[in-house]
PDB file of N, CA and C and ligand atoms in Angstrom:
ATOM      1  N   ALA D   1       0.214   7.525  -1.018  1.00 91.00           N
ATOM      2  CA  ALA D   1      -1.094   7.436  -0.367  1.00 91.00           C
ATOM      3  C   ALA D   1      -2.143   6.964  -1.361  1.00 91.00           C
ATOM      4  N   HIS D   2      -3.214   6.434  -0.822  1.00 96.00           N
ATOM      5  CA  HIS D   2      -4.347   6.031  -1.651  1.00 96.00           C
ATOM      6  C   HIS D   2      -5.550   6.889  -1.302  1.00 96.00           C
ATOM      7  N   TYR D   3      -6.350   7.165  -2.323  1.00 98.00           N
ATOM      8  CA  TYR D   3      -7.604   7.880  -2.145  1.00 98.00           C
ATOM      9  C   TYR D   3      -8.708   7.015  -2.732  1.00 98.00           C
ATOM     10  N   THR D   4      -9.914   7.160  -2.192  1.00 98.00           N
ATOM     11  CA  THR D   4     -11.009   6.348  -2.713  1.00 98.00           C
ATOM     12  C   THR D   4     -12.308   7.140  -2.759  1.00 98.00           C
ATOM     13  N   ILE D   5     -13.135   6.749  -3.717  1.00 98.00           N
ATOM     14  CA  ILE D   5     -14.452   7.354  -3.860  1.00 98.00           C
ATOM     15  C   ILE D   5     -15.362   6.289  -4.466  1.00 98.00           C
ATOM     16  N   VAL D   6     -16.643   6.324  -4.107  1.00 98.00           N
ATOM     17  CA  VAL D   6     -17.613   5.391  -4.691  1.00 98.00           C
ATOM     18  C   VAL D   6     -18.408   6.105  -5.779  1.00 98.00           C
ATOM     19  N   ASP D   7     -18.518   5.477  -6.929  1.00 97.00           N
ATOM     20  CA  ASP D   7     -19.384   5.994  -7.987  1.00 97.00           C
ATOM     21  C   ASP D   7     -20.804   5.532  -7.692  1.00 97.00           C
ATOM     22  N   LYS D   8     -21.602   6.434  -7.117  1.00 97.00           N
ATOM     23  CA  LYS D   8     -22.960   6.061  -6.732  1.00 97.00           C
ATOM     24  C   LYS D   8     -23.865   5.826  -7.942  1.00 97.00           C
ATOM     25  N   ASP D   9     -23.444   6.285  -9.109  1.00 97.00           N
ATOM     26  CA  ASP D   9     -24.249   6.055 -10.310  1.00 97.00           C
ATOM     27  C   ASP D   9     -24.222   4.590 -10.726  1.00 97.00           C
ATOM     28  N   THR D  10     -23.168   3.891 -10.339  1.00 98.00           N
ATOM     29  CA  THR D  10     -23.059   2.492 -10.751  1.00 98.00           C
ATOM     30  C   THR D  10     -23.164   1.523  -9.584  1.00 98.00           C
ATOM     31  N   CYS D  11     -23.047   2.014  -8.354  1.00 98.00           N
ATOM     32  CA  CYS D  11     -23.191   1.154  -7.173  1.00 98.00           C
ATOM     33  C   CYS D  11     -24.579   0.511  -7.196  1.00 98.00           C
ATOM     34  N   ILE D  12     -24.614  -0.794  -6.956  1.00 98.00           N
ATOM     35  CA  ILE D  12     -25.887  -1.516  -6.924  1.00 98.00           C
ATOM     36  C   ILE D  12     -26.265  -1.908  -5.487  1.00 98.00           C
ATOM     37  N   ALA D  13     -25.632  -1.236  -4.529  1.00 98.00           N
ATOM     38  CA  ALA D  13     -25.959  -1.450  -3.114  1.00 98.00           C
ATOM     39  C   ALA D  13     -25.833  -2.907  -2.703  1.00 98.00           C
ATOM     40  N   CYS D  14     -24.805  -3.554  -3.220  1.00 97.00           N
ATOM     41  CA  CYS D  14     -24.660  -4.982  -2.903  1.00 97.00           C
ATOM     42  C   CYS D  14     -24.156  -5.206  -1.492  1.00 97.00           C
ATOM     43  N   GLY D  15     -23.448  -4.232  -0.942  1.00 97.00           N
ATOM     44  CA  GLY D  15     -23.007  -4.338   0.441  1.00 97.00           C
ATOM     45  C   GLY D  15     -21.680  -5.032   0.671  1.00 97.00           C
ATOM     46  N   ALA D  16     -21.015  -5.431  -0.393  1.00 98.00           N
ATOM     47  CA  ALA D  16     -19.749  -6.136  -0.216  1.00 98.00           C
ATOM     48  C   ALA D  16     -18.654  -5.245   0.358  1.00 98.00           C
ATOM     49  N   CYS D  17     -18.656  -3.983  -0.014  1.00 98.00           N
ATOM     50  CA  CYS D  17     -17.552  -3.115   0.426  1.00 98.00           C
ATOM     51  C   CYS D  17     -17.589  -2.879   1.929  1.00 98.00           C
ATOM     52  N   GLY D  18     -18.786  -2.682   2.470  1.00 98.00           N
ATOM     53  CA  GLY D  18     -18.877  -2.468   3.900  1.00 98.00           C
ATOM     54  C   GLY D  18     -18.494  -3.696   4.697  1.00 98.00           C
ATOM     55  N   ALA D  19     -18.697  -4.871   4.087  1.00 98.00           N
ATOM     56  CA  ALA D  19     -18.284  -6.109   4.747  1.00 98.00           C
ATOM     57  C   ALA D  19     -16.770  -6.266   4.692  1.00 98.00           C
ATOM     58  N   ALA D  20     -16.194  -5.903   3.562  1.00 98.00           N
ATOM     59  CA  ALA D  20     -14.741  -6.053   3.393  1.00 98.00           C
ATOM     60  C   ALA D  20     -13.975  -4.976   4.153  1.00 98.00           C
ATOM     61  N   ALA D  21     -14.557  -3.787   4.212  1.00 98.00           N
ATOM     62  CA  ALA D  21     -13.847  -2.661   4.816  1.00 98.00           C
ATOM     63  C   ALA D  21     -14.823  -1.802   5.622  1.00 98.00           C
ATOM     64  N   PRO D  22     -15.261  -2.319   6.772  1.00 98.00           N
ATOM     65  CA  PRO D  22     -16.284  -1.616   7.566  1.00 98.00           C
ATOM     66  C   PRO D  22     -15.830  -0.258   8.088  1.00 98.00           C
ATOM     67  N   ASP D  23     -14.530  -0.041   8.193  1.00 98.00           N
ATOM     68  CA  ASP D  23     -14.057   1.261   8.655  1.00 98.00           C
ATOM     69  C   ASP D  23     -13.948   2.271   7.516  1.00 98.00           C
ATOM     70  N   LEU D  24     -14.114   1.796   6.300  1.00 98.00           N
ATOM     71  CA  LEU D  24     -13.922   2.682   5.147  1.00 98.00           C
ATOM     72  C   LEU D  24     -15.214   3.015   4.417  1.00 98.00           C
ATOM     73  N   PHE D  25     -16.165   2.060   4.379  1.00 98.00           N
ATOM     74  CA  PHE D  25     -17.365   2.283   3.583  1.00 98.00           C
ATOM     75  C   PHE D  25     -18.631   2.098   4.411  1.00 98.00           C
ATOM     76  N   ASP D  26     -19.529   3.036   4.245  1.00 98.00           N
ATOM     77  CA  ASP D  26     -20.843   2.976   4.871  1.00 98.00           C
ATOM     78  C   ASP D  26     -21.866   3.229   3.767  1.00 98.00           C
ATOM     79  N   TYR D  27     -23.142   3.307   4.147  1.00 98.00           N
ATOM     80  CA  TYR D  27     -24.199   3.412   3.144  1.00 98.00           C
ATOM     81  C   TYR D  27     -25.110   4.593   3.426  1.00 98.00           C
ATOM     82  N   ASP D  28     -25.595   5.193   2.352  1.00 97.00           N
ATOM     83  CA  ASP D  28     -26.527   6.295   2.528  1.00 97.00           C
ATOM     84  C   ASP D  28     -27.947   5.747   2.688  1.00 97.00           C
ATOM     85  N   ASP D  29     -28.933   6.617   2.698  1.00 96.00           N
ATOM     86  CA  ASP D  29     -30.308   6.197   2.949  1.00 96.00           C
ATOM     87  C   ASP D  29     -30.841   5.249   1.890  1.00 96.00           C
ATOM     88  N   GLU D  30     -30.235   5.284   0.721  1.00 96.00           N
ATOM     89  CA  GLU D  30     -30.670   4.405  -0.367  1.00 96.00           C
ATOM     90  C   GLU D  30     -29.847   3.117  -0.431  1.00 96.00           C
ATOM     91  N   GLY D  31     -28.926   2.977   0.513  1.00 97.00           N
ATOM     92  CA  GLY D  31     -28.103   1.782   0.526  1.00 97.00           C
ATOM     93  C   GLY D  31     -26.899   1.851  -0.381  1.00 97.00           C
ATOM     94  N   LEU D  32     -26.684   3.028  -0.972  1.00 98.00           N
ATOM     95  CA  LEU D  32     -25.522   3.205  -1.838  1.00 98.00           C
ATOM     96  C   LEU D  32     -24.300   3.490  -0.976  1.00 98.00           C
ATOM     97  N   ALA D  33     -23.190   2.928  -1.390  1.00 98.00           N
ATOM     98  CA  ALA D  33     -21.981   3.045  -0.584  1.00 98.00           C
ATOM     99  C   ALA D  33     -21.359   4.422  -0.703  1.00 98.00           C
ATOM    100  N   GLU D  34     -20.625   4.790   0.349  1.00 98.00           N
ATOM    101  CA  GLU D  34     -19.841   6.019   0.318  1.00 98.00           C
ATOM    102  C   GLU D  34     -18.648   5.869   1.240  1.00 98.00           C
ATOM    103  N   ALA D  35     -17.588   6.558   0.872  1.00 98.00           N
ATOM    104  CA  ALA D  35     -16.377   6.508   1.679  1.00 98.00           C
ATOM    105  C   ALA D  35     -16.594   7.315   2.951  1.00 98.00           C
ATOM    106  N   ILE D  36     -16.279   6.701   4.093  1.00 98.00           N
ATOM    107  CA  ILE D  36     -16.512   7.335   5.382  1.00 98.00           C
ATOM    108  C   ILE D  36     -15.534   8.478   5.629  1.00 98.00           C
ATOM    109  N   VAL D  37     -14.304   8.291   5.229  1.00 96.00           N
ATOM    110  CA  VAL D  37     -13.223   9.177   5.680  1.00 96.00           C
ATOM    111  C   VAL D  37     -13.449  10.634   5.300  1.00 96.00           C
ATOM    112  N   ASP D  38     -14.063  10.873   4.153  1.00 96.00           N
ATOM    113  CA  ASP D  38     -14.236  12.261   3.710  1.00 96.00           C
ATOM    114  C   ASP D  38     -15.606  12.482   3.060  1.00 96.00           C
ATOM    115  N   LYS D  39     -16.601  11.731   3.540  1.00 96.00           N
ATOM    116  CA  LYS D  39     -17.964  11.846   3.013  1.00 96.00           C
ATOM    117  C   LYS D  39     -18.017  11.646   1.505  1.00 96.00           C
ATOM    118  N   ASN D  40     -17.175  10.744   1.033  1.00 97.00           N
ATOM    119  CA  ASN D  40     -17.155  10.362  -0.381  1.00 97.00           C
ATOM    120  C   ASN D  40     -16.710  11.481  -1.321  1.00 97.00           C
ATOM    121  N   PHE D  41     -15.827  12.335  -0.834  1.00 97.00           N
ATOM    122  CA  PHE D  41     -15.239  13.328  -1.724  1.00 97.00           C
ATOM    123  C   PHE D  41     -13.929  12.821  -2.332  1.00 97.00           C
ATOM    124  N   GLY D  42     -13.350  11.808  -1.728  1.00 97.00           N
ATOM    125  CA  GLY D  42     -12.120  11.255  -2.296  1.00 97.00           C
ATOM    126  C   GLY D  42     -10.906  12.138  -2.123  1.00 97.00           C
ATOM    127  N   THR D  43     -10.954  12.971  -1.110  1.00 97.00           N
ATOM    128  CA  THR D  43      -9.873  13.942  -0.951  1.00 97.00           C
ATOM    129  C   THR D  43      -8.960  13.678   0.246  1.00 97.00           C
ATOM    130  N   SER D  44      -9.338  12.726   1.095  1.00 97.00           N
ATOM    131  CA  SER D  44      -8.512  12.437   2.270  1.00 97.00           C
ATOM    132  C   SER D  44      -7.760  11.132   2.065  1.00 97.00           C
ATOM    133  N   PRO D  45      -6.460  11.127   2.333  1.00 97.00           N
ATOM    134  CA  PRO D  45      -5.690   9.892   2.164  1.00 97.00           C
ATOM    135  C   PRO D  45      -6.175   8.793   3.110  1.00 97.00           C
ATOM    136  N   ILE D  46      -6.222   7.568   2.601  1.00 97.00           N
ATOM    137  CA  ILE D  46      -6.624   6.429   3.414  1.00 97.00           C
ATOM    138  C   ILE D  46      -5.445   6.021   4.297  1.00 97.00           C
ATOM    139  N   PRO D  47      -5.691   5.881   5.592  1.00 96.00           N
ATOM    140  CA  PRO D  47      -4.591   5.466   6.479  1.00 96.00           C
ATOM    141  C   PRO D  47      -3.960   4.154   6.007  1.00 96.00           C
ATOM    142  N   GLU D  48      -2.663   4.082   6.132  1.00 96.00           N
ATOM    143  CA  GLU D  48      -1.915   2.925   5.637  1.00 96.00           C
ATOM    144  C   GLU D  48      -2.443   1.609   6.224  1.00 96.00           C
ATOM    145  N   ARG D  49      -2.852   1.648   7.493  1.00 97.00           N
ATOM    146  CA  ARG D  49      -3.316   0.415   8.127  1.00 97.00           C
ATOM    147  C   ARG D  49      -4.629  -0.085   7.526  1.00 97.00           C
ATOM    148  N   MET D  50      -5.320   0.745   6.757  1.00 97.00           N
ATOM    149  CA  MET D  50      -6.576   0.334   6.122  1.00 97.00           C
ATOM    150  C   MET D  50      -6.391  -0.053   4.660  1.00 97.00           C
ATOM    151  N   LYS D  51      -5.171  -0.051   4.200  1.00 97.00           N
ATOM    152  CA  LYS D  51      -4.936  -0.269   2.773  1.00 97.00           C
ATOM    153  C   LYS D  51      -5.385  -1.649   2.314  1.00 97.00           C
ATOM    154  N   ASP D  52      -5.125  -2.668   3.096  1.00 98.00           N
ATOM    155  CA  ASP D  52      -5.524  -4.022   2.687  1.00 98.00           C
ATOM    156  C   ASP D  52      -7.039  -4.130   2.575  1.00 98.00           C
ATOM    157  N   ASP D  53      -7.752  -3.543   3.537  1.00 98.00           N
ATOM    158  CA  ASP D  53      -9.215  -3.545   3.478  1.00 98.00           C
ATOM    159  C   ASP D  53      -9.692  -2.789   2.239  1.00 98.00           C
ATOM    160  N   LEU D  54      -9.050  -1.680   1.955  1.00 98.00           N
ATOM    161  CA  LEU D  54      -9.430  -0.883   0.792  1.00 98.00           C
ATOM    162  C   LEU D  54      -9.300  -1.708  -0.490  1.00 98.00           C
ATOM    163  N   LEU D  55      -8.187  -2.378  -0.632  1.00 98.00           N
ATOM    164  CA  LEU D  55      -7.964  -3.147  -1.860  1.00 98.00           C
ATOM    165  C   LEU D  55      -8.903  -4.351  -1.933  1.00 98.00           C
ATOM    166  N   ASP D  56      -9.236  -4.938  -0.783  1.00 98.00           N
ATOM    167  CA  ASP D  56     -10.226  -6.024  -0.765  1.00 98.00           C
ATOM    168  C   ASP D  56     -11.575  -5.526  -1.270  1.00 98.00           C
ATOM    169  N   ALA D  57     -11.983  -4.360  -0.799  1.00 98.00           N
ATOM    170  CA  ALA D  57     -13.263  -3.793  -1.218  1.00 98.00           C
ATOM    171  C   ALA D  57     -13.223  -3.440  -2.701  1.00 98.00           C
ATOM    172  N   TYR D  58     -12.135  -2.852  -3.116  1.00 98.00           N
ATOM    173  CA  TYR D  58     -11.953  -2.469  -4.522  1.00 98.00           C
ATOM    174  C   TYR D  58     -12.080  -3.688  -5.430  1.00 98.00           C
ATOM    175  N   GLU D  59     -11.400  -4.749  -5.068  1.00 98.00           N
ATOM    176  CA  GLU D  59     -11.408  -5.951  -5.909  1.00 98.00           C
ATOM    177  C   GLU D  59     -12.734  -6.697  -5.820  1.00 98.00           C
ATOM    178  N   GLY D  60     -13.444  -6.527  -4.705  1.00 98.00           N
ATOM    179  CA  GLY D  60     -14.663  -7.296  -4.516  1.00 98.00           C
ATOM    180  C   GLY D  60     -15.934  -6.632  -5.022  1.00 98.00           C
ATOM    181  N   CYS D  61     -15.862  -5.382  -5.409  1.00 98.00           N
ATOM    182  CA  CYS D  61     -17.079  -4.702  -5.866  1.00 98.00           C
ATOM    183  C   CYS D  61     -17.509  -5.254  -7.223  1.00 98.00           C
ATOM    184  N   PRO D  62     -18.729  -5.786  -7.312  1.00 98.00           N
ATOM    185  CA  PRO D  62     -19.168  -6.435  -8.543  1.00 98.00           C
ATOM    186  C   PRO D  62     -19.459  -5.449  -9.679  1.00 98.00           C
ATOM    187  N   SER D  63     -19.608  -4.179  -9.347  1.00 98.00           N
ATOM    188  CA  SER D  63     -19.918  -3.203 -10.399  1.00 98.00           C
ATOM    189  C   SER D  63     -18.764  -2.224 -10.630  1.00 98.00           C
ATOM    190  N   ASP D  64     -17.607  -2.539 -10.065  1.00 98.00           N
ATOM    191  CA  ASP D  64     -16.422  -1.679 -10.220  1.00 98.00           C
ATOM    192  C   ASP D  64     -16.719  -0.227  -9.840  1.00 98.00           C
ATOM    193  N   SER D  65     -17.501  -0.053  -8.791  1.00 98.00           N
ATOM    194  CA  SER D  65     -17.897   1.295  -8.391  1.00 98.00           C
ATOM    195  C   SER D  65     -16.926   1.947  -7.418  1.00 98.00           C
ATOM    196  N   ILE D  66     -16.056   1.152  -6.841  1.00 98.00           N
ATOM    197  CA  ILE D  66     -15.083   1.716  -5.911  1.00 98.00           C
ATOM    198  C   ILE D  66     -13.843   2.119  -6.694  1.00 98.00           C
ATOM    199  N   LYS D  67     -13.566   3.394  -6.667  1.00 98.00           N
ATOM    200  CA  LYS D  67     -12.415   3.912  -7.385  1.00 98.00           C
ATOM    201  C   LYS D  67     -11.277   4.142  -6.403  1.00 98.00           C
ATOM    202  N   VAL D  68     -10.086   3.780  -6.814  1.00 97.00           N
ATOM    203  CA  VAL D  68      -8.900   3.957  -5.980  1.00 97.00           C
ATOM    204  C   VAL D  68      -7.831   4.634  -6.832  1.00 97.00           C
ATOM    205  N   SER D  69      -7.192   5.642  -6.260  1.00 97.00           N
ATOM    206  CA  SER D  69      -6.164   6.356  -6.998  1.00 97.00           C
ATOM    207  C   SER D  69      -5.076   6.835  -6.060  1.00 97.00           C
ATOM    208  N   ALA D  70      -3.914   7.081  -6.618  1.00 97.00           N
ATOM    209  CA  ALA D  70      -2.826   7.678  -5.848  1.00 97.00           C
ATOM    210  C   ALA D  70      -2.998   9.189  -5.727  1.00 97.00           C
ATOM    211  N   SER D  71      -3.962   9.739  -6.465  1.00 96.00           N
ATOM    212  CA  SER D  71      -4.224  11.177  -6.413  1.00 96.00           C
ATOM    213  C   SER D  71      -5.635  11.421  -5.891  1.00 96.00           C
ATOM    214  N   PRO D  72      -5.873  12.549  -5.243  1.00 96.00           N
ATOM    215  CA  PRO D  72      -7.218  12.862  -4.750  1.00 96.00           C
ATOM    216  C   PRO D  72      -8.223  13.002  -5.891  1.00 96.00           C
ATOM    217  N   PHE D  73      -9.492  12.770  -5.565  1.00 96.00           N
ATOM    218  CA  PHE D  73     -10.546  12.783  -6.593  1.00 96.00           C
ATOM    219  C   PHE D  73     -11.278  14.124  -6.723  1.00 96.00           C
ATOM    220  N   HIS D  74     -11.143  15.013  -5.772  1.00 89.00           N
ATOM    221  CA  HIS D  74     -11.823  16.318  -5.843  1.00 89.00           C
ATOM    222  C   HIS D  74     -13.338  16.202  -5.877  1.00 89.00           C
ATOM    223  N   GLY D  75     -13.874  15.162  -5.266  1.00 90.00           N
ATOM    224  CA  GLY D  75     -15.307  15.107  -5.039  1.00 90.00           C
ATOM    225  C   GLY D  75     -16.152  14.527  -6.144  1.00 90.00           C
ATOM    226  N   THR D  76     -15.570  14.207  -7.270  1.00 86.00           N
ATOM    227  CA  THR D  76     -16.360  13.635  -8.354  1.00 86.00           C
ATOM    228  C   THR D  76     -15.630  12.462  -8.977  1.00 86.00           C
ATOM    229  N   VAL D  77     -16.408  11.578  -9.594  1.00 86.00           N
ATOM    230  CA  VAL D  77     -15.839  10.437 -10.298  1.00 86.00           C
ATOM    231  C   VAL D  77     -15.775  10.783 -11.779  1.00 86.00           C
ATOM    232  N   GLU D  78     -14.595  10.731 -12.323  1.00 79.00           N
ATOM    233  CA  GLU D  78     -14.470  11.015 -13.758  1.00 79.00           C
ATOM    234  C   GLU D  78     -15.024   9.852 -14.556  1.00 79.00           C
ATOM    235  N   LYS D  79     -15.790  10.165 -15.596  1.00 75.00           N
ATOM    236  CA  LYS D  79     -16.404   9.131 -16.432  1.00 75.00           C
ATOM    237  C   LYS D  79     -15.604   8.954 -17.704  1.00 75.00           C
TER     238      LYS D  79
HETATM  239 FE1  F3S G   1     -21.856  -0.616  -4.132  1.00 75.20          FE
HETATM  240 FE2  F3S G   1     -19.803  -2.012  -4.899  1.00 75.20          FE
HETATM  241 FE3  F3S G   1     -20.094  -1.436  -2.399  1.00 75.20          FE
HETATM  242  S1  F3S G   1     -21.875  -2.211  -5.669  1.00 75.20           S
HETATM  243  S2  F3S G   1     -22.289  -1.345  -2.078  1.00 75.20           S
HETATM  244  S3  F3S G   1     -19.756   0.010  -4.053  1.00 75.20           S
HETATM  245  S4  F3S G   1     -19.290  -3.324  -3.211  1.00 75.20           S
END
């Protein structure tokens, strides 16, 4: 399984992830991205059918703010 979380400290609100993966990423009031599936905690596995969109968003983020891992993130992005 894949898990994802957005590092809001580095997200520049460019909007590419929501375009690449509209079912996976949305934006908060400041325009910063967050994972929809688990409110950006990174603890819920991404459905297999969304994997291609996830990897598109991951590769397309200009600030490398989208983190993807085979293990859950536990709600925080490790620095
Ligand atoms: Fe932010 Fe990257 Fe998405 S900069 S809006 S996480 S593509």
